[in-house]
Amino acid sequence: AQKITQTQPGMFVQEKEAVTLDCTYDTSDQSYGLFWYKQPSSGEMIFLIYQGSYDEQNATEGRYSLNFQKARKSANLVISASQLGDSAMYFCAIRGRDQLIWGAGTKLIIKP
Amino acid sequence: NAGVTQTPKFQVLKTGQSMTLQCAQDMNHNSMYWYRQDPGMGLRLIYYSASEGTTDKGEVPNGYNVSRLNKREFSLRLESAAPSQTSVYFCATVRDSSFGSGTRLTVV
């Protein structure tokens, strides 16, 4: 069975600061994928970044990067230079075989 | 290129009524999924279809049925709606993480 744990229910961050959102996972699969999604108050689910378990480099997408520490089963999302528009729920998810298993999410609020 | 199209966006049902949520994708993906999201929670998988003609139960299948009509379309049916099924429903194809815009369903 797979499991995702996001230990930060909510975070307040000052605009322009960097943010790290924590995600730890548990899986017995050798091959898996880790995802981060953003869900703004409008409700849509927006894909941010993906890391494969065999990827040697940490994934990056613009201001988003994934700090992947395989031995620690950790896949933290780093947002550089936060903006007011980054305020949203953020979800970490793991894919093994054909299913995505989701964490409970972290509510990020960016303060001006 | 619409990606994943989900209808309707909003629906209110009375307890016991039935309805079908429609989902279509134009990305030629094999796998399609139905999730529900309850307030303050992540998504939970209801059913999925790994390929045309196959469907499998996810974490919370009770009270739902699905049909994979063809490669493009994957529908979710509530035969007798209950207040516990009030939720936001998302259809997705996971290969490149494409989600529909969601259906907000309220059962009164």
GROMACS .gro file of C-alpha atoms in nm:
model
  220
    1ALA     CA    1   0.000   0.000   0.000
    2GLN     CA    2   0.110   0.354  -0.065
    3LYS     CA    3   0.072   0.653   0.160
    4ILE     CA    4   0.143   1.025   0.145
    5THR     CA    5   0.190   1.242   0.454
    6GLN     CA    6   0.179   1.621   0.447
    7THR     CA    7   0.246   1.739   0.800
    8GLN     CA    8   0.178   2.111   0.750
    9PRO     CA    9  -0.198   2.180   0.747
   10GLY     CA   10  -0.135   2.551   0.690
   11MET     CA   11   0.148   2.797   0.634
   12PHE     CA   12   0.182   3.174   0.626
   13VAL     CA   13   0.474   3.312   0.425
   14GLN     CA   14   0.581   3.668   0.347
   15GLU     CA   15   0.567   3.762  -0.019
   16LYS     CA   16   0.897   3.713  -0.207
   17GLU     CA   17   1.027   3.461   0.045
   18ALA     CA   18   1.100   3.101  -0.054
   19VAL     CA   19   0.860   2.832   0.065
   20THR     CA   20   0.917   2.464   0.135
   21LEU     CA   21   0.613   2.236   0.156
   22ASP     CA   22   0.682   1.899   0.312
   23CYS     CA   23   0.581   1.562   0.172
   24THR     CA   24   0.686   1.217   0.287
   25TYR     CA   25   0.572   0.897   0.129
   26ASP     CA   26   0.562   0.527   0.186
   27THR     CA   27   0.561   0.268  -0.088
   28SER     CA   28   0.686  -0.083  -0.153
   29ASP     CA   29   0.705  -0.025  -0.529
   30GLN     CA   30   1.045   0.016  -0.692
   31SER     CA   31   0.908   0.234  -0.968
   32TYR     CA   32   0.679   0.521  -0.876
   33GLY     CA   33   0.612   0.884  -0.952
   34LEU     CA   34   0.560   1.182  -0.724
   35PHE     CA   35   0.338   1.474  -0.815
   36TRP     CA   36   0.258   1.814  -0.676
   37TYR     CA   37  -0.065   1.995  -0.753
   38LYS     CA   38  -0.200   2.339  -0.675
   39GLN     CA   39  -0.566   2.399  -0.604
   40PRO     CA   40  -0.663   2.767  -0.585
   41SER     CA   41  -0.986   2.881  -0.429
   42SER     CA   42  -1.155   2.849  -0.769
   43GLY     CA   43  -1.129   2.472  -0.728
   44GLU     CA   44  -0.944   2.351  -1.035
   45MET     CA   45  -0.655   2.109  -0.993
   46ILE     CA   46  -0.334   2.238  -1.150
   47PHE     CA   47  -0.037   2.009  -1.209
   48LEU     CA   48   0.291   2.168  -1.097
   49ILE     CA   49   0.576   1.921  -1.109
   50TYR     CA   50   0.662   1.553  -1.139
   51GLN     CA   51   0.953   1.341  -1.013
   52GLY     CA   52   1.012   0.983  -1.121
   53SER     CA   53   1.168   0.745  -0.873
   54TYR     CA   54   1.456   0.673  -1.108
   55ASP     CA   55   1.520   1.034  -1.204
   56GLU     CA   56   1.868   1.129  -1.095
   57GLN     CA   57   1.812   1.503  -1.104
   58ASN     CA   58   1.562   1.693  -0.893
   59ALA     CA   59   1.273   1.816  -1.107
   60THR     CA   60   1.236   2.188  -1.170
   61GLU     CA   61   0.960   2.387  -1.341
   62GLY     CA   62   1.009   2.762  -1.335
   63ARG     CA   63   0.980   2.877  -0.974
   64TYR     CA   64   0.896   2.525  -0.857
   65SER     CA   65   1.152   2.264  -0.767
   66LEU     CA   66   1.121   1.929  -0.600
   67ASN     CA   67   1.372   1.835  -0.331
   68PHE     CA   68   1.371   1.457  -0.379
   69GLN     CA   69   1.547   1.253  -0.111
   70LYS     CA   70   1.477   0.893  -0.200
   71ALA     CA   71   1.644   0.731   0.101
   72ARG     CA   72   1.438   0.948   0.334
   73LYS     CA   73   1.122   0.900   0.121
   74SER     CA   74   1.082   1.273   0.103
   75ALA     CA   75   0.963   1.488  -0.188
   76ASN     CA   76   0.936   1.847  -0.070
   77LEU     CA   77   0.814   2.124  -0.299
   78VAL     CA   78   1.016   2.444  -0.302
   79ILE     CA   79   0.862   2.764  -0.438
   80SER     CA   80   1.114   3.038  -0.491
   81ALA     CA   81   1.024   3.408  -0.463
   82SER     CA   82   0.666   3.353  -0.355
   83GLN     CA   83   0.388   3.564  -0.502
   84LEU     CA   84   0.040   3.652  -0.379
   85GLY     CA   85  -0.102   3.427  -0.651
   86ASP     CA   86   0.069   3.129  -0.491
   87SER     CA   87  -0.190   3.131  -0.214
   88ALA     CA   88  -0.373   2.800  -0.254
   89MET     CA   89  -0.397   2.442  -0.135
   90TYR     CA   90  -0.103   2.225  -0.237
   91PHE     CA   91  -0.127   1.849  -0.267
   92CYS     CA   92   0.142   1.586  -0.295
   93ALA     CA   93   0.052   1.255  -0.461
   94ILE     CA   94   0.224   0.929  -0.545
   95ARG     CA   95   0.156   0.706  -0.843
   96GLY     CA   96   0.229   0.340  -0.845
   97ARG     CA   97   0.091   0.102  -1.104
   98ASP     CA   98  -0.224   0.281  -1.211
   99GLN     CA   99  -0.341   0.480  -0.910
  100LEU     CA  100  -0.265   0.819  -0.757
  101ILE     CA  101  -0.271   0.834  -0.379
  102TRP     CA  102  -0.306   1.184  -0.233
  103GLY     CA  103  -0.198   1.362   0.081
  104ALA     CA  104  -0.436   1.579   0.282
  105GLY     CA  105  -0.281   1.899   0.151
  106THR     CA  106  -0.119   2.216   0.285
  107LYS     CA  107  -0.295   2.550   0.275
  108LEU     CA  108  -0.042   2.817   0.181
  109ILE     CA  109  -0.120   3.182   0.240
  110ILE     CA  110   0.118   3.446   0.106
  111LYS     CA  111   0.117   3.771   0.304
  112PRO     CA  112   0.183   4.102   0.126
  113ASN     CA  113  -0.736   2.079  -2.777
  114ALA     CA  114  -0.966   2.072  -2.474
  115GLY     CA  115  -0.780   1.808  -2.269
  116VAL     CA  116  -1.033   1.666  -2.022
  117THR     CA  117  -1.392   1.787  -2.047
  118GLN     CA  118  -1.625   1.718  -1.758
  119THR     CA  119  -1.997   1.788  -1.736
  120PRO     CA  120  -2.195   1.920  -1.560
  121LYS     CA  121  -2.006   2.175  -1.349
  122PHE     CA  122  -2.277   2.198  -1.084
  123GLN     CA  123  -2.565   1.971  -0.986
  124VAL     CA  124  -2.817   1.953  -0.705
  125LEU     CA  125  -2.998   1.623  -0.654
  126LYS     CA  126  -3.262   1.505  -0.415
  127THR     CA  127  -3.190   1.194  -0.211
  128GLY     CA  128  -3.270   0.888  -0.419
  129GLN     CA  129  -3.235   1.054  -0.758
  130SER     CA  130  -2.991   0.924  -1.014
  131MET     CA  131  -2.751   1.101  -1.244
  132THR     CA  132  -2.451   1.045  -1.466
  133LEU     CA  133  -2.136   1.255  -1.471
  134GLN     CA  134  -1.972   1.266  -1.812
  135CYS     CA  135  -1.602   1.283  -1.889
  136ALA     CA  136  -1.423   1.295  -2.223
  137GLN     CA  137  -1.057   1.330  -2.312
  138ASP     CA  138  -0.895   1.409  -2.642
  139MET     CA  139  -0.538   1.306  -2.556
  140ASN     CA  140  -0.569   0.940  -2.662
  141HIS     CA  141  -0.477   0.822  -2.312
  142ASN     CA  142  -0.559   0.472  -2.201
  143SER     CA  143  -0.614   0.540  -1.831
  144MET     CA  144  -0.899   0.746  -1.692
  145TYR     CA  145  -1.004   0.809  -1.333
  146TRP     CA  146  -1.285   0.938  -1.119
  147TYR     CA  147  -1.204   1.104  -0.787
  148ARG     CA  148  -1.404   1.272  -0.519
  149GLN     CA  149  -1.280   1.553  -0.299
  150ASP     CA  150  -1.449   1.626   0.031
  151PRO     CA  151  -1.391   1.954   0.216
  152GLY     CA  152  -1.042   1.988   0.362
  153MET     CA  153  -0.921   1.663   0.209
  154GLY     CA  154  -0.720   1.534  -0.079
  155LEU     CA  155  -0.873   1.336  -0.362
  156ARG     CA  156  -0.992   0.980  -0.316
  157LEU     CA  157  -1.019   0.740  -0.605
  158ILE     CA  158  -1.367   0.608  -0.681
  159TYR     CA  159  -1.309   0.400  -0.994
  160TYR     CA  160  -1.055   0.386  -1.270
  161SER     CA  161  -1.020   0.240  -1.616
  162ALA     CA  162  -0.675   0.131  -1.724
  163SER     CA  163  -0.789   0.078  -2.081
  164GLU     CA  164  -1.099   0.067  -2.296
  165GLY     CA  165  -1.328  -0.211  -2.180
  166THR     CA  166  -1.183  -0.243  -1.829
  167THR     CA  167  -1.282  -0.081  -1.502
  168ASP     CA  168  -1.161  -0.130  -1.146
  169LYS     CA  169  -1.268  -0.016  -0.803
  170GLY     CA  170  -1.069   0.244  -0.620
  171GLU     CA  171  -1.073   0.343  -0.256
  172VAL     CA  172  -1.440   0.452  -0.227
  173PRO     CA  173  -1.652   0.273  -0.492
  174ASN     CA  174  -1.971   0.210  -0.294
  175GLY     CA  175  -2.276   0.384  -0.438
  176TYR     CA  176  -2.119   0.441  -0.780
  177ASN     CA  177  -2.097   0.267  -1.114
  178VAL     CA  178  -1.884   0.351  -1.414
  179SER     CA  179  -1.881   0.289  -1.787
  180ARG     CA  180  -1.585   0.317  -2.019
  181LEU     CA  181  -1.786   0.378  -2.332
  182ASN     CA  182  -1.483   0.404  -2.560
  183LYS     CA  183  -1.129   0.529  -2.532
  184ARG     CA  184  -1.243   0.890  -2.504
  185GLU     CA  185  -1.529   0.866  -2.258
  186PHE     CA  186  -1.559   0.749  -1.898
  187SER     CA  187  -1.885   0.814  -1.714
  188LEU     CA  188  -1.971   0.794  -1.345
  189ARG     CA  189  -2.324   0.707  -1.235
  190LEU     CA  190  -2.498   0.755  -0.905
  191GLU     CA  191  -2.798   0.522  -0.906
  192SER     CA  192  -2.958   0.647  -0.584
  193ALA     CA  193  -2.791   0.961  -0.455
  194ALA     CA  194  -2.730   1.004  -0.083
  195PRO     CA  195  -2.627   1.315   0.114
  196SER     CA  196  -2.292   1.144   0.186
  197GLN     CA  197  -2.216   1.174  -0.185
  198THR     CA  198  -2.214   1.552  -0.167
  199SER     CA  199  -1.866   1.631  -0.291
  200VAL     CA  200  -1.660   1.769  -0.575
  201TYR     CA  201  -1.592   1.510  -0.844
  202PHE     CA  202  -1.291   1.517  -1.073
  203CYS     CA  203  -1.222   1.317  -1.383
  204ALA     CA  204  -0.859   1.275  -1.484
  205THR     CA  205  -0.617   1.106  -1.711
  206VAL     CA  206  -0.303   1.065  -1.508
  207ARG     CA  207  -0.041   1.004  -1.768
  208ASP     CA  208   0.031   1.375  -1.801
  209SER     CA  209  -0.173   1.478  -1.503
  210SER     CA  210  -0.470   1.629  -1.678
  211PHE     CA  211  -0.780   1.698  -1.473
  212GLY     CA  212  -1.126   1.808  -1.566
  213SER     CA  213  -1.257   2.125  -1.407
  214GLY     CA  214  -1.467   1.937  -1.153
  215THR     CA  215  -1.836   1.881  -1.077
  216ARG     CA  216  -1.975   2.024  -0.757
  217LEU     CA  217  -2.255   1.788  -0.652
  218THR     CA  218  -2.494   1.855  -0.368
  219VAL     CA  219  -2.743   1.592  -0.254
  220VAL     CA  220  -3.023   1.726  -0.037
   0.00000   0.00000   0.00000
